[in-house]
XYZ file of C-alpha atoms in Angstrom:
359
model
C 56.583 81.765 -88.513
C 55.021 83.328 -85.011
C 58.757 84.147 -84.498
C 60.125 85.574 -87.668
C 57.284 88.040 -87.496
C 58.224 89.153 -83.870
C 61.886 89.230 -85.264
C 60.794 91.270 -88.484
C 59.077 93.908 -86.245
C 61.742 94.240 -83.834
C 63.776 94.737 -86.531
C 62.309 97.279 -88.258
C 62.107 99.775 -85.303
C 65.754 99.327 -84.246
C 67.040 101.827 -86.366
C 64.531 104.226 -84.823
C 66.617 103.193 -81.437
C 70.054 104.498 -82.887
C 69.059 108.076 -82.000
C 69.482 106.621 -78.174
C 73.136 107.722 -79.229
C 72.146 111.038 -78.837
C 71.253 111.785 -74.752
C 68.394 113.840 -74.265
C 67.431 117.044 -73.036
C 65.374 115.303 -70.413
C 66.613 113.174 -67.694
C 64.247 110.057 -66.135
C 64.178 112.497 -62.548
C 62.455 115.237 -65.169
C 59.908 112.532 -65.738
C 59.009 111.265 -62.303
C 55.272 111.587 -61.286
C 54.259 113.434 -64.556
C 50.860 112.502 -66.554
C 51.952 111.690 -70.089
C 49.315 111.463 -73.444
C 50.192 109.509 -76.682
C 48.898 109.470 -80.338
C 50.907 107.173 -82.422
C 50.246 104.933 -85.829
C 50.588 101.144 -86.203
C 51.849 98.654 -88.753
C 49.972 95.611 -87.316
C 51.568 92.253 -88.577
C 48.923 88.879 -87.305
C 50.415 85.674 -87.371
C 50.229 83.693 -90.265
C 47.381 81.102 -88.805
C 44.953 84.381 -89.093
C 45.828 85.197 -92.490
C 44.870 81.814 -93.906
C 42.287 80.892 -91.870
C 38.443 81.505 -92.166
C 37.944 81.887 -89.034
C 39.899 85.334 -88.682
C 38.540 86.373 -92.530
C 41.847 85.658 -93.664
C 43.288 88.970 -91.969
C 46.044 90.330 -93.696
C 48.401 93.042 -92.476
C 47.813 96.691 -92.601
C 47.735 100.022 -90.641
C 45.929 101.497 -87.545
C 46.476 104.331 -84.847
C 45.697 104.922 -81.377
C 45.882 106.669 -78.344
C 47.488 106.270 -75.001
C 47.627 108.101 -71.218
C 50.236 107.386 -68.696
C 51.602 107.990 -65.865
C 55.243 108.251 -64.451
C 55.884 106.685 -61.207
C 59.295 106.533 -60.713
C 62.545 106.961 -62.819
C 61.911 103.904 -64.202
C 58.611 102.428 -63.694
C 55.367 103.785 -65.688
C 52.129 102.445 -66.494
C 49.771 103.011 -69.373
C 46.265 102.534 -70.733
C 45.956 102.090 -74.779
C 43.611 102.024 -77.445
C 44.288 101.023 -80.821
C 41.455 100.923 -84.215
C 42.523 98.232 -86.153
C 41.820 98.910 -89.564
C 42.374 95.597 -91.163
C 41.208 93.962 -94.829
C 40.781 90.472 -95.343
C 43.332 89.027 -97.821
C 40.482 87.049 -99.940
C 38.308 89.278 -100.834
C 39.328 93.045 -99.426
C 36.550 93.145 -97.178
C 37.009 95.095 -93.744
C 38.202 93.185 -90.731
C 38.066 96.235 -88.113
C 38.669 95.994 -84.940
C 39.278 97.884 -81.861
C 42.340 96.671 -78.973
C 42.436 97.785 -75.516
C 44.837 97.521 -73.096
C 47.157 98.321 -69.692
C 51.204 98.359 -69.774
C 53.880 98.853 -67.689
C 56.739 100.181 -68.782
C 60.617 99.783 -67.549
C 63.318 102.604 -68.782
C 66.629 100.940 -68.118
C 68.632 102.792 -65.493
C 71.708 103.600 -67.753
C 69.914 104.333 -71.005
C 66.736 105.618 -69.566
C 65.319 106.590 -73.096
C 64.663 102.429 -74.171
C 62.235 100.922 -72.264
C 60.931 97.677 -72.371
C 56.813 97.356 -71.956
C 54.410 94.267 -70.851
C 50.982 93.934 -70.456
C 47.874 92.866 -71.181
C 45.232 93.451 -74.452
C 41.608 92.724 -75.211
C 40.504 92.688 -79.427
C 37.807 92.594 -80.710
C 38.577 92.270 -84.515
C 36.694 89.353 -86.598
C 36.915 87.166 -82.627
C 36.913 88.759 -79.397
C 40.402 87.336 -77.716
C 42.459 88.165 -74.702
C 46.496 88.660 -75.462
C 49.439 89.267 -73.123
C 52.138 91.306 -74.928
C 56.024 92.187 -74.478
C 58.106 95.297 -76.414
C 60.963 97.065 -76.724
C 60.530 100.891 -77.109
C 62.491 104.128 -77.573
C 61.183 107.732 -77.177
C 62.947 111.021 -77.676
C 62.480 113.969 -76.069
C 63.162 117.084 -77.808
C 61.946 119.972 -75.040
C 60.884 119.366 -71.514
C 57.432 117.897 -72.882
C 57.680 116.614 -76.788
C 58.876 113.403 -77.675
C 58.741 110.812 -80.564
C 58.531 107.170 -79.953
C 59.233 103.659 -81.587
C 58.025 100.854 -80.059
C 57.607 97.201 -81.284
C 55.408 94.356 -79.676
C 54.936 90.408 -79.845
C 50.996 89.578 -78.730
C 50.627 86.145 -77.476
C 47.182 84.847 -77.446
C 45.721 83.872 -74.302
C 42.230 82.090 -75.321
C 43.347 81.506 -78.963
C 46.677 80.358 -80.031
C 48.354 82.997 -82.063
C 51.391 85.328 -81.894
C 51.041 88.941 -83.746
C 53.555 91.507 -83.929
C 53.307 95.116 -84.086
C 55.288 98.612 -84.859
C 54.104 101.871 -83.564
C 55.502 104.915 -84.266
C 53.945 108.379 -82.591
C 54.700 111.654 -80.209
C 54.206 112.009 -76.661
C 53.247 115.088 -74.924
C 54.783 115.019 -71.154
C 52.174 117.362 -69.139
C 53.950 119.502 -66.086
C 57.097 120.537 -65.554
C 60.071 119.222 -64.014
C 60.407 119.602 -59.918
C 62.698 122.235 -59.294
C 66.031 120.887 -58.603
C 67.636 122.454 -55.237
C 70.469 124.002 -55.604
C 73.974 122.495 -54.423
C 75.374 124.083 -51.351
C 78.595 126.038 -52.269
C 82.020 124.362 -51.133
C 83.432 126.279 -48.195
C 86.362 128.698 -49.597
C 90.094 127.144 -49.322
C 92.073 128.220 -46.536
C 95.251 130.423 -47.211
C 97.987 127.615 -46.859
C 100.386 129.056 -44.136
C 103.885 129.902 -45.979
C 106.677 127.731 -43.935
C 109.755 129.333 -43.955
C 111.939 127.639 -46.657
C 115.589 126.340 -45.763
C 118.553 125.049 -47.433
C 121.470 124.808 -45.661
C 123.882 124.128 -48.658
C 122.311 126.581 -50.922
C 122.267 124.223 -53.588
C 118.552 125.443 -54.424
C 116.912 122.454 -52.822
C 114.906 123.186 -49.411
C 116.056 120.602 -46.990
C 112.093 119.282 -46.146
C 113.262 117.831 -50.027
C 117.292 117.606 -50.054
C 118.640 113.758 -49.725
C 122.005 114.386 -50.597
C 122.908 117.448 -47.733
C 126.087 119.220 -48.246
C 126.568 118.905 -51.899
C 130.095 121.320 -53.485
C 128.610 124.205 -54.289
C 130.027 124.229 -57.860
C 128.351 120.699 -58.959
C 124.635 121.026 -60.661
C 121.728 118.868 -58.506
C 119.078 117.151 -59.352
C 115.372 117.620 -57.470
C 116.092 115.390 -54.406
C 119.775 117.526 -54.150
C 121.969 115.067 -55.176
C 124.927 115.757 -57.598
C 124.418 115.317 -61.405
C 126.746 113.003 -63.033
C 127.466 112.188 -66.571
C 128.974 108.932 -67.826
C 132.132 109.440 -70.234
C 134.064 106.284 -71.782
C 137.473 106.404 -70.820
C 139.819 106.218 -73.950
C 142.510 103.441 -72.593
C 141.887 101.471 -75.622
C 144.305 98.721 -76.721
C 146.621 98.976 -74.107
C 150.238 96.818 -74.242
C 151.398 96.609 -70.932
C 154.688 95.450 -72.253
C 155.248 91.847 -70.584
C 157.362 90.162 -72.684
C 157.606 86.456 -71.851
C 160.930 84.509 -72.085
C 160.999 81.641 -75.039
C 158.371 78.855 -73.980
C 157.575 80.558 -70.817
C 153.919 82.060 -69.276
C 155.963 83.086 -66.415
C 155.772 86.952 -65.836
C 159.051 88.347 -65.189
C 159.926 89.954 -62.177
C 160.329 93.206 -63.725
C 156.765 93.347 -65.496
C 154.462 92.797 -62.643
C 154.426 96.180 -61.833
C 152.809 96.915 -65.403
C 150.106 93.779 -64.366
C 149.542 95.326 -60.908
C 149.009 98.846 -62.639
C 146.359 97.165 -64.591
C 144.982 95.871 -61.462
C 145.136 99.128 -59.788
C 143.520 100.933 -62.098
C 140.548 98.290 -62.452
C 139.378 98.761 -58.833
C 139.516 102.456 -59.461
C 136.941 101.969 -61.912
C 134.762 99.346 -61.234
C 132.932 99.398 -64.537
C 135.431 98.633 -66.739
C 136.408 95.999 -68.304
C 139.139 93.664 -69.753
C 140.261 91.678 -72.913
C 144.080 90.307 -72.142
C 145.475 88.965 -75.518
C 147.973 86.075 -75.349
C 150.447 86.013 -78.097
C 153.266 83.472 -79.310
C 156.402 83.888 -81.412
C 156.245 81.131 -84.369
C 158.857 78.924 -83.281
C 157.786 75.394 -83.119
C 154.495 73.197 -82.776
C 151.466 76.084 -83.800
C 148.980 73.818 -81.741
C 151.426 74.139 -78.993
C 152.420 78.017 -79.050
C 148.380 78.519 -78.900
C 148.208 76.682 -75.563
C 151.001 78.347 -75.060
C 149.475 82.003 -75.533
C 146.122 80.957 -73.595
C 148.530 80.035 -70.165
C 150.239 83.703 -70.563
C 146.548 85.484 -70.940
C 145.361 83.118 -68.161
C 148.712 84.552 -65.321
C 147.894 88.025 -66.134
C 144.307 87.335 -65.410
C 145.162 85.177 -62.033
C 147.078 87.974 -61.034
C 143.957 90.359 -61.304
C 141.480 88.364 -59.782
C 143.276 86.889 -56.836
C 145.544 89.808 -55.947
C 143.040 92.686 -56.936
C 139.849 91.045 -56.404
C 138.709 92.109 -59.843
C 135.108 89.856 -60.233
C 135.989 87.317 -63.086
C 132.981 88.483 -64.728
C 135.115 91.703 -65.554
C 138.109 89.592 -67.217
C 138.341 87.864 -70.567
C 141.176 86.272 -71.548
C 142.422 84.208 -74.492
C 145.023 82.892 -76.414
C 145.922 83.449 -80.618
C 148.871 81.471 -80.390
C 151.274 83.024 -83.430
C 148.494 84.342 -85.831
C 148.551 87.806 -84.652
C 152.144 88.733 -85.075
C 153.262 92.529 -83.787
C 156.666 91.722 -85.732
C 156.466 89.995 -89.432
C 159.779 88.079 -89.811
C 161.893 84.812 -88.283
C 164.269 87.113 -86.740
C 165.326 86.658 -82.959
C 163.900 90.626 -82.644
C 160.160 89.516 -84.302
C 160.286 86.319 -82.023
C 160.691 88.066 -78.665
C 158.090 91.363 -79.892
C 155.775 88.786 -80.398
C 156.093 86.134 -77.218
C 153.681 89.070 -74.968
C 150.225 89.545 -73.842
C 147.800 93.000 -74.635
C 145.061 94.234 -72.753
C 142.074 95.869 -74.055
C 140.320 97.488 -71.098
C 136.765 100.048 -70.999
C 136.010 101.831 -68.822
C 132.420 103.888 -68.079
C 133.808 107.109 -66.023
C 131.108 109.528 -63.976
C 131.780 113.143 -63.438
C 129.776 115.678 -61.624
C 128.278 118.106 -63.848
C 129.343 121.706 -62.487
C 127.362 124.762 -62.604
């Protein structure tokens, strides 16, 4: 019960501490060494071993007010001396239970929220028995001018002599007396040289000064970049399906003689343009076995693409090749004419192109 009472009375101020949202017009360094006076009201909460027992005249809870005078030490540290009238009423029978407290705190403002501070110290009452407490809060206090505040404060007191635990909630004003130190003036920043203007080159007049130009010597018809360096723009070239008309002879993958320069065009025009690409499409006439004629249309993919890579160097990453045997016919028909259009390979090749972008 001791606890829920300190927890009930810490409660109830906290959303007095919200406004510590708002930062206030008065810094802890505006505090330092300044006298400080207090009148404040008090909800005063005993524990629940006073308010049934005889001893304490059944003391229930109820109001009182007080005074305070402090003293600023540092930007954090403060002391105070309190008193408090107790005006309390005994639960059985009304009667008055008065009482006076006094007391000495210190206080603690935290450093990054100087307006909460948290308070200990130690209390003397004299209400129905004459007991010694030690007490701990949590405060706030708001300063609206260089010397008016309001405060919240709630505080647990632990009895010393007699076993008890109270709580308490005060709210009041402060009046900080004084002024603030005068705060001495920053010293000025020494005015910025005038930077010294280098004489700017550029040997290839390309627009870039040559303290910044990596790529020196650039045509002067092709657009550059910051660093100097010639802007390029990537166009697809348009080859497309490309039939590089080898024609096999009947049940052959040997390229004839008279095709390879087609192949080695192909081959040619890869290492000129190292991005692109190729498909090579085997192809079969339907004469015979189809299992057959698609092994068949793989081996004639396969010597184009041997030629490529071994003759041209052309990365085998770059080459695909495969074989559809006779189910992609050029020519429809069982003709001698449809049988030799269709024993050939294709090629499908892409190619990414860069050209300078001119002026």
């Amino acid at each position: 019960m001791k606890l829920n009472k300190t927890f009930l009375a810490v409660a109830a101020a906290l959303p007095l501490f919200s406004f510590a949202a708002n930062a206030d017009t008065v810094t802890a360094a505006d505090l330092k060494e300044r006298v400080f006076g207090s009148l404040f009201g008090e909800y005063y909460m005993p524990d629940t071993k006073k308010t049934e027992s005889p001893d304490w005249n059944y003391m229930e809870k109820d109001w009182g007010y007080g005074v305070e005078l402090g003293y600023y030490l540092t930007e954090q540290w403060a002391i105070r001396a309190e008193y408090a009238r107790m005006e309390m009423q005994s639960k059985l029978d009304g009667s008055d239970v008065n009482g006076n407290r006094y007391g000495l705190d210190v206080m603690y403002h935290l450093p990054q929220l100087s307006s909460v501070y948290l308070v200990g110290g130690l209390k003397r009452f004299d209400a129905a028995q004459n007991t010694t407490a030690f007490n701990v809060g949590l405060g706030y206090k708001h300063f609206f001018n260089q010397n008016f505040a309001l405060y919240a404060e709630a505080n647990r007191y632990q009895g010393i002599d007699e076993s008890y635990g109270d709580a308490g909630i005060k709210l009041g004003m402060t009046y900080a007396f004084g002024t603030p130190a005068a705060k001495a003036a920053p010293t000025p920043a020494p005015a910025p040289a005038a930077p010294v203007q280098a004489a700017v080159v550029d040997s290839d007049g390309d627009g870039v000064p040559d303290s910044a130009d990596k790529c020196a010597n650039t045509p002067a018809n092709h657009k550059v970049d910051a660093t100097g360096c010639t802007i390029f723009e990537e166009k697809m070239a348009a080859v497309g399906d490309v039939d590089i008309e080898v024609r096999f002879a009947f049940d052959s993958a040997t390229i004839p003689a008279n095709k390879i320069s087609d192949v080695e065009g192909l081959g040619a025009f890869m290492q000129r343009f190292p991005e692109s690409t190729v498909v090579i499409e085997g192809h079969a006439s339907n004469i015979g076995n189809p299992t057959y004629n698609m092994r068949l249309s793989e081996r004639r993919a396969n010597s184009v693409a041997d030629i490529l890579k071994n003759k041209f160097n052309i990365a085998p990453s770059r080459i695909k090749s495969v074989g559809y045997g006779v189910t992609r016919p050029r020519v429809e028909g069982n003709t001698s004419a449809a049988h030799a259009a269709n024993q050939r390979i294709e090629a499908k090749v892409t190619a990414t192109i860069k050209e300078p972008v001119l002026r």
